[in-house]
Amino acid sequence: MKPIRTRTARAIAVAIVAGSLALTGCSGNDNGGGKGKSDAKSQKDAAEQQDPVAYGDAAASTGPAEEVPGAKSGGFINVYMQSDLSHMDPAQIYVSDAGQFANLVHRGLTNFQEDEKGNLTVVGDIATDSGKSSDGGKTWTFTLKDGIKDEDGNVITSADVRHTIERMYSKVIFDGPTYVQSWLSGNDYRKALPDGPYKGKHLPDSVLETPDDKTVVFHFDQPRPDLPQALAMAGYAIVPQKQDTKEKYDDAPAALGPYKIAEYKAGKSMKLVKNDQWDPKTDSVRHQYVDGYNFTSTIDQPSQTKRLIADQGEAKNAIQFTDSVDPAQLSTVISDPDAKKRTVQGYQPYVWQLTFNLDRVKDKKIRDAITYAIPNQSMVQADGGRYGGEVAGGLLAPTLPNFDPTYDPFGKLKKPNGDIEKAKQLLKEAGVKEGTKLTYSNTPRGQAQQVIIKDALGKIGFDVQAKEIDRASFYEQVGKLDNPYDIYMTGWGQDWPSASTVITPVYDGELIQDGASNYSHINDKQVNDLIKKALTQEPEEAAKTWEQAHKRIVEEINPAAPVYYSKQIQLYGSNIGGAKYSTESSYIDINDLYLKQP
């Protein structure tokens, strides 16, 4: 790719993502919480989310879900969003807003069940349990429950499960997780079934077997103990074969969950109503308390916050979906007892990072210089201060097992507002005037971030060219291999409590392709080999290998500058019942909500 023409000041074009979309040592000088002791979430809270996920049996997987105390039926919940959902086709879902939506509309073989303390258990969703392994964990068998139907009353069979997996091999699907496909057919899995199931071909029974209408068998070449957790992701929810409309499915998916789409106006609104084909006896996770949800996707973060603080009229029945309290109004929320009691807070699994496009920013000294220059603490301040996040030392979040809070190779805990002199020295040593481009999401967070980055990089001689991208398509744009940007803010969180779900999808060089999550295009043989090694090891042994891979990525390659670990604080209306923070989603728990006065 041609470099940008050199200027007196280095040209830099940047892409910054913002809003609340993410794929999971703070100083006291912040304006987020007022005076006195802070009740913001800490790394101690994050550590409670490190526990391994349990696998549930048939009893745990049998519905109905445990009743929420005091829950009532009826009424509509209003959902405030800044922009449209990134996707509605399950196979394309790998961003947080669509994941929340999926819990209302879609169902998979398994799902995460969460107790009052936030402990997670994988249970059977349309399967009778979380799966049965054999052959040393290389084979997994799932049996489907009776009474599972789509919104039109079509009975879901093993053929629909096969179709769901196989369509992910086709070019129709360009976003979403790739764990199961690559485990079944290797990193070049698309070559195994390039047209998916659409031309009558299928994966061999030695890979994916459906011996009868109720049974699905996965065959792997090595043990895959995490399969039940992978299948619980929204990306592996069922797409009924009869309902599949290929590319058009993203606009009108068929529901298996408690709600279905009644009306959708792209970029504006969506209405969900009860799915009368959903049987609570088959579902141990979800409820159907309210009559439906009215989504409005044109309300920016400041307006959401202002309406919910006021708590008048329709705002009493409203929630923030994946957006958080507007940082500029956070002190008002924290100091107002009525508003504060209507918040949910939690430590998210996301690490916000300034990702480098390694095809364009090839000199590591330049990448290191930018990393040192970034004022991490200012970035935290722009996202809510101590209620929004904490300065990051590495790329693995405090919610992951074996997190090391002292890891800080770029000295961010000592100099949280950057080290400009160190950055200038590195650029002088590099002696390279290489161009870079920045793009950012059209949200308050994105706009605030791009101002901070432009200012910091301007101090070390870069002339920043900023490009605004619509929030809903941001990851799609920066996920293209030939994207024209050099650096972009991205957020990534674990898919379950394992470093494998961060390092593998984001830093494995064998997974570089359009739509993949390797946004930096890192392709390092040593990292690739360490990933392969860790995936074959027992957890305790693998943890050491993941740590080795992490340190090489951060210190020796630096494909993404760690910026901050993310927290969440959301508001909801006074008539919303059952509101609590979800460890699994990192947002308000969408499964337990009801209206106090329908």
mmCIF file with all atom_site columns, N, CA, C and O in Angstrom, residues 546-573:
data_model
loop_
_atom_site.group_PDB
_atom_site.id
_atom_site.type_symbol
_atom_site.label_atom_id
_atom_site.label_alt_id
_atom_site.label_comp_id
_atom_site.label_asym_id
_atom_site.label_entity_id
_atom_site.label_seq_id
_atom_site.pdbx_PDB_ins_code
_atom_site.Cartn_x
_atom_site.Cartn_y
_atom_site.Cartn_z
_atom_site.occupancy
_atom_site.B_iso_or_equiv
_atom_site.pdbx_formal_charge
_atom_site.auth_seq_id
_atom_site.auth_comp_id
_atom_site.auth_asym_id
_atom_site.auth_atom_id
_atom_site.pdbx_PDB_model_num
ATOM 1   N N  . TRP A 1 546 ? 0.099   -18.486 27.547 1.00 0.00 ? 546 TRP A N  1
ATOM 2   C CA . TRP A 1 546 ? -0.640  -17.278 27.173 1.00 0.00 ? 546 TRP A CA 1
ATOM 3   C C  . TRP A 1 546 ? 0.083   -16.028 27.675 1.00 0.00 ? 546 TRP A C  1
ATOM 4   O O  . TRP A 1 546 ? 0.143   -15.003 26.978 1.00 0.00 ? 546 TRP A O  1
ATOM 5   N N  . GLU A 1 547 ? 0.643   -16.096 28.871 1.00 0.00 ? 547 GLU A N  1
ATOM 6   C CA . GLU A 1 547 ? 1.395   -14.967 29.421 1.00 0.00 ? 547 GLU A CA 1
ATOM 7   C C  . GLU A 1 547 ? 2.615   -14.664 28.552 1.00 0.00 ? 547 GLU A C  1
ATOM 8   O O  . GLU A 1 547 ? 2.935   -13.496 28.273 1.00 0.00 ? 547 GLU A O  1
ATOM 9   N N  . GLN A 1 548 ? 3.297   -15.723 28.111 1.00 0.00 ? 548 GLN A N  1
ATOM 10  C CA . GLN A 1 548 ? 4.460   -15.555 27.243 1.00 0.00 ? 548 GLN A CA 1
ATOM 11  C C  . GLN A 1 548 ? 4.063   -14.897 25.917 1.00 0.00 ? 548 GLN A C  1
ATOM 12  O O  . GLN A 1 548 ? 4.740   -13.988 25.420 1.00 0.00 ? 548 GLN A O  1
ATOM 13  N N  . ALA A 1 549 ? 2.944   -15.344 25.357 1.00 0.00 ? 549 ALA A N  1
ATOM 14  C CA . ALA A 1 549 ? 2.453   -14.768 24.102 1.00 0.00 ? 549 ALA A CA 1
ATOM 15  C C  . ALA A 1 549 ? 2.063   -13.309 24.293 1.00 0.00 ? 549 ALA A C  1
ATOM 16  O O  . ALA A 1 549 ? 2.372   -12.448 23.460 1.00 0.00 ? 549 ALA A O  1
ATOM 17  N N  . HIS A 1 550 ? 1.380   -13.018 25.407 1.00 0.00 ? 550 HIS A N  1
ATOM 18  C CA . HIS A 1 550 ? 0.948   -11.653 25.695 1.00 0.00 ? 550 HIS A CA 1
ATOM 19  C C  . HIS A 1 550 ? 2.137   -10.709 25.782 1.00 0.00 ? 550 HIS A C  1
ATOM 20  O O  . HIS A 1 550 ? 2.134   -9.613  25.194 1.00 0.00 ? 550 HIS A O  1
ATOM 21  N N  . LYS A 1 551 ? 3.179   -11.114 26.488 1.00 0.00 ? 551 LYS A N  1
ATOM 22  C CA . LYS A 1 551 ? 4.347   -10.251 26.652 1.00 0.00 ? 551 LYS A CA 1
ATOM 23  C C  . LYS A 1 551 ? 5.064   -10.022 25.324 1.00 0.00 ? 551 LYS A C  1
ATOM 24  O O  . LYS A 1 551 ? 5.548   -8.919  25.060 1.00 0.00 ? 551 LYS A O  1
ATOM 25  N N  . ARG A 1 552 ? 5.132   -11.052 24.487 1.00 0.00 ? 552 ARG A N  1
ATOM 26  C CA . ARG A 1 552 ? 5.767   -10.843 23.183 1.00 0.00 ? 552 ARG A CA 1
ATOM 27  C C  . ARG A 1 552 ? 4.941   -9.868  22.349 1.00 0.00 ? 552 ARG A C  1
ATOM 28  O O  . ARG A 1 552 ? 5.494   -8.977  21.689 1.00 0.00 ? 552 ARG A O  1
ATOM 29  N N  . ILE A 1 553 ? 3.622   -10.021 22.375 1.00 0.00 ? 553 ILE A N  1
ATOM 30  C CA . ILE A 1 553 ? 2.748   -9.134  21.607 1.00 0.00 ? 553 ILE A CA 1
ATOM 31  C C  . ILE A 1 553 ? 2.927   -7.680  22.043 1.00 0.00 ? 553 ILE A C  1
ATOM 32  O O  . ILE A 1 553 ? 3.151   -6.785  21.225 1.00 0.00 ? 553 ILE A O  1
ATOM 33  N N  . VAL A 1 554 ? 2.861   -7.442  23.350 1.00 0.00 ? 554 VAL A N  1
ATOM 34  C CA . VAL A 1 554 ? 2.904   -6.072  23.863 1.00 0.00 ? 554 VAL A CA 1
ATOM 35  C C  . VAL A 1 554 ? 4.294   -5.465  23.756 1.00 0.00 ? 554 VAL A C  1
ATOM 36  O O  . VAL A 1 554 ? 4.459   -4.332  23.290 1.00 0.00 ? 554 VAL A O  1
ATOM 37  N N  . GLU A 1 555 ? 5.321   -6.213  24.173 1.00 0.00 ? 555 GLU A N  1
ATOM 38  C CA . GLU A 1 555 ? 6.655   -5.637  24.306 1.00 0.00 ? 555 GLU A CA 1
ATOM 39  C C  . GLU A 1 555 ? 7.498   -5.710  23.040 1.00 0.00 ? 555 GLU A C  1
ATOM 40  O O  . GLU A 1 555 ? 8.271   -4.787  22.747 1.00 0.00 ? 555 GLU A O  1
ATOM 41  N N  . GLU A 1 556 ? 7.377   -6.780  22.290 1.00 0.00 ? 556 GLU A N  1
ATOM 42  C CA . GLU A 1 556 ? 8.273   -6.984  21.156 1.00 0.00 ? 556 GLU A CA 1
ATOM 43  C C  . GLU A 1 556 ? 7.648   -6.634  19.808 1.00 0.00 ? 556 GLU A C  1
ATOM 44  O O  . GLU A 1 556 ? 8.361   -6.463  18.818 1.00 0.00 ? 556 GLU A O  1
ATOM 45  N N  . ILE A 1 557 ? 6.314   -6.563  19.755 1.00 0.00 ? 557 ILE A N  1
ATOM 46  C CA . ILE A 1 557 ? 5.648   -6.242  18.489 1.00 0.00 ? 557 ILE A CA 1
ATOM 47  C C  . ILE A 1 557 ? 4.834   -4.964  18.606 1.00 0.00 ? 557 ILE A C  1
ATOM 48  O O  . ILE A 1 557 ? 4.906   -4.084  17.764 1.00 0.00 ? 557 ILE A O  1
ATOM 49  N N  . ASN A 1 558 ? 4.045   -4.845  19.636 1.00 0.00 ? 558 ASN A N  1
ATOM 50  C CA . ASN A 1 558 ? 3.184   -3.681  19.883 1.00 0.00 ? 558 ASN A CA 1
ATOM 51  C C  . ASN A 1 558 ? 2.237   -3.394  18.722 1.00 0.00 ? 558 ASN A C  1
ATOM 52  O O  . ASN A 1 558 ? 2.301   -2.348  18.078 1.00 0.00 ? 558 ASN A O  1
ATOM 53  N N  . PRO A 1 559 ? 1.287   -4.293  18.463 1.00 0.00 ? 559 PRO A N  1
ATOM 54  C CA . PRO A 1 559 ? 0.287   -4.048  17.426 1.00 0.00 ? 559 PRO A CA 1
ATOM 55  C C  . PRO A 1 559 ? -0.843  -3.155  17.890 1.00 0.00 ? 559 PRO A C  1
ATOM 56  O O  . PRO A 1 559 ? -1.638  -2.681  17.080 1.00 0.00 ? 559 PRO A O  1
ATOM 57  N N  . ALA A 1 560 ? -0.932  -2.913  19.199 1.00 0.00 ? 560 ALA A N  1
ATOM 58  C CA . ALA A 1 560 ? -2.010  -2.095  19.753 1.00 0.00 ? 560 ALA A CA 1
ATOM 59  C C  . ALA A 1 560 ? -1.559  -1.523  21.089 1.00 0.00 ? 560 ALA A C  1
ATOM 60  O O  . ALA A 1 560 ? -1.121  -2.258  21.966 1.00 0.00 ? 560 ALA A O  1
ATOM 61  N N  . ALA A 1 561 ? -1.683  -0.225  21.236 1.00 0.00 ? 561 ALA A N  1
ATOM 62  C CA . ALA A 1 561 ? -1.288  0.424   22.477 1.00 0.00 ? 561 ALA A CA 1
ATOM 63  C C  . ALA A 1 561 ? -2.384  0.255   23.524 1.00 0.00 ? 561 ALA A C  1
ATOM 64  O O  . ALA A 1 561 ? -3.520  0.699   23.304 1.00 0.00 ? 561 ALA A O  1
ATOM 65  N N  . PRO A 1 562 ? -2.090  -0.366  24.672 1.00 0.00 ? 562 PRO A N  1
ATOM 66  C CA . PRO A 1 562 ? -3.110  -0.480  25.722 1.00 0.00 ? 562 PRO A CA 1
ATOM 67  C C  . PRO A 1 562 ? -3.494  0.901   26.239 1.00 0.00 ? 562 PRO A C  1
ATOM 68  O O  . PRO A 1 562 ? -2.615  1.718   26.530 1.00 0.00 ? 562 PRO A O  1
ATOM 69  N N  . VAL A 1 563 ? -4.787  1.171   26.353 1.00 0.00 ? 563 VAL A N  1
ATOM 70  C CA . VAL A 1 563 ? -5.207  2.495   26.796 1.00 0.00 ? 563 VAL A CA 1
ATOM 71  C C  . VAL A 1 563 ? -5.926  2.421   28.150 1.00 0.00 ? 563 VAL A C  1
ATOM 72  O O  . VAL A 1 563 ? -5.456  2.969   29.136 1.00 0.00 ? 563 VAL A O  1
ATOM 73  N N  . TYR A 1 564 ? -7.073  1.721   28.206 1.00 0.00 ? 564 TYR A N  1
ATOM 74  C CA . TYR A 1 564 ? -7.708  1.591   29.522 1.00 0.00 ? 564 TYR A CA 1
ATOM 75  C C  . TYR A 1 564 ? -8.629  0.378   29.605 1.00 0.00 ? 564 TYR A C  1
ATOM 76  O O  . TYR A 1 564 ? -9.145  -0.105  28.607 1.00 0.00 ? 564 TYR A O  1
ATOM 77  N N  . TYR A 1 565 ? -8.751  -0.108  30.846 1.00 0.00 ? 565 TYR A N  1
ATOM 78  C CA . TYR A 1 565 ? -9.690  -1.176  31.160 1.00 0.00 ? 565 TYR A CA 1
ATOM 79  C C  . TYR A 1 565 ? -11.049 -0.534  31.412 1.00 0.00 ? 565 TYR A C  1
ATOM 80  O O  . TYR A 1 565 ? -11.152 0.471   32.103 1.00 0.00 ? 565 TYR A O  1
ATOM 81  N N  . SER A 1 566 ? -12.088 -1.136  30.869 1.00 0.00 ? 566 SER A N  1
ATOM 82  C CA . SER A 1 566 ? -13.393 -0.479  30.836 1.00 0.00 ? 566 SER A CA 1
ATOM 83  C C  . SER A 1 566 ? -14.300 -0.877  32.001 1.00 0.00 ? 566 SER A C  1
ATOM 84  O O  . SER A 1 566 ? -14.337 -2.037  32.421 1.00 0.00 ? 566 SER A O  1
ATOM 85  N N  . LYS A 1 567 ? -15.054 0.104   32.481 1.00 0.00 ? 567 LYS A N  1
ATOM 86  C CA . LYS A 1 567 ? -16.114 -0.129  33.455 1.00 0.00 ? 567 LYS A CA 1
ATOM 87  C C  . LYS A 1 567 ? -17.429 0.344   32.852 1.00 0.00 ? 567 LYS A C  1
ATOM 88  O O  . LYS A 1 567 ? -17.442 1.018   31.816 1.00 0.00 ? 567 LYS A O  1
ATOM 89  N N  . GLN A 1 568 ? -18.513 0.021   33.513 1.00 0.00 ? 568 GLN A N  1
ATOM 90  C CA . GLN A 1 568 ? -19.825 0.406   32.998 1.00 0.00 ? 568 GLN A CA 1
ATOM 91  C C  . GLN A 1 568 ? -20.679 0.988   34.112 1.00 0.00 ? 568 GLN A C  1
ATOM 92  O O  . GLN A 1 568 ? -20.661 0.501   35.253 1.00 0.00 ? 568 GLN A O  1
ATOM 93  N N  . ILE A 1 569 ? -21.403 2.049   33.789 1.00 0.00 ? 569 ILE A N  1
ATOM 94  C CA . ILE A 1 569 ? -22.451 2.575   34.660 1.00 0.00 ? 569 ILE A CA 1
ATOM 95  C C  . ILE A 1 569 ? -23.594 3.006   33.758 1.00 0.00 ? 569 ILE A C  1
ATOM 96  O O  . ILE A 1 569 ? -23.411 3.815   32.848 1.00 0.00 ? 569 ILE A O  1
ATOM 97  N N  . GLN A 1 570 ? -24.781 2.430   33.982 1.00 0.00 ? 570 GLN A N  1
ATOM 98  C CA . GLN A 1 570 ? -25.954 2.685   33.149 1.00 0.00 ? 570 GLN A CA 1
ATOM 99  C C  . GLN A 1 570 ? -27.130 3.131   33.996 1.00 0.00 ? 570 GLN A C  1
ATOM 100 O O  . GLN A 1 570 ? -27.272 2.737   35.153 1.00 0.00 ? 570 GLN A O  1
ATOM 101 N N  . LEU A 1 571 ? -27.999 3.912   33.381 1.00 0.00 ? 571 LEU A N  1
ATOM 102 C CA . LEU A 1 571 ? -29.210 4.400   34.026 1.00 0.00 ? 571 LEU A CA 1
ATOM 103 C C  . LEU A 1 571 ? -30.445 3.685   33.504 1.00 0.00 ? 571 LEU A C  1
ATOM 104 O O  . LEU A 1 571 ? -30.470 3.233   32.354 1.00 0.00 ? 571 LEU A O  1
ATOM 105 N N  . TYR A 1 572 ? -31.471 3.619   34.341 1.00 0.00 ? 572 TYR A N  1
ATOM 106 C CA . TYR A 1 572 ? -32.763 3.094   33.908 1.00 0.00 ? 572 TYR A CA 1
ATOM 107 C C  . TYR A 1 572 ? -33.877 3.855   34.627 1.00 0.00 ? 572 TYR A C  1
ATOM 108 O O  . TYR A 1 572 ? -33.646 4.514   35.651 1.00 0.00 ? 572 TYR A O  1
ATOM 109 N N  . GLY A 1 573 ? -35.081 3.769   34.073 1.00 0.00 ? 573 GLY A N  1
ATOM 110 C CA . GLY A 1 573 ? -36.219 4.493   34.627 1.00 0.00 ? 573 GLY A CA 1
ATOM 111 C C  . GLY A 1 573 ? -36.748 3.886   35.906 1.00 0.00 ? 573 GLY A C  1
ATOM 112 O O  . GLY A 1 573 ? -36.523 2.713   36.208 1.00 0.00 ? 573 GLY A O  1
#
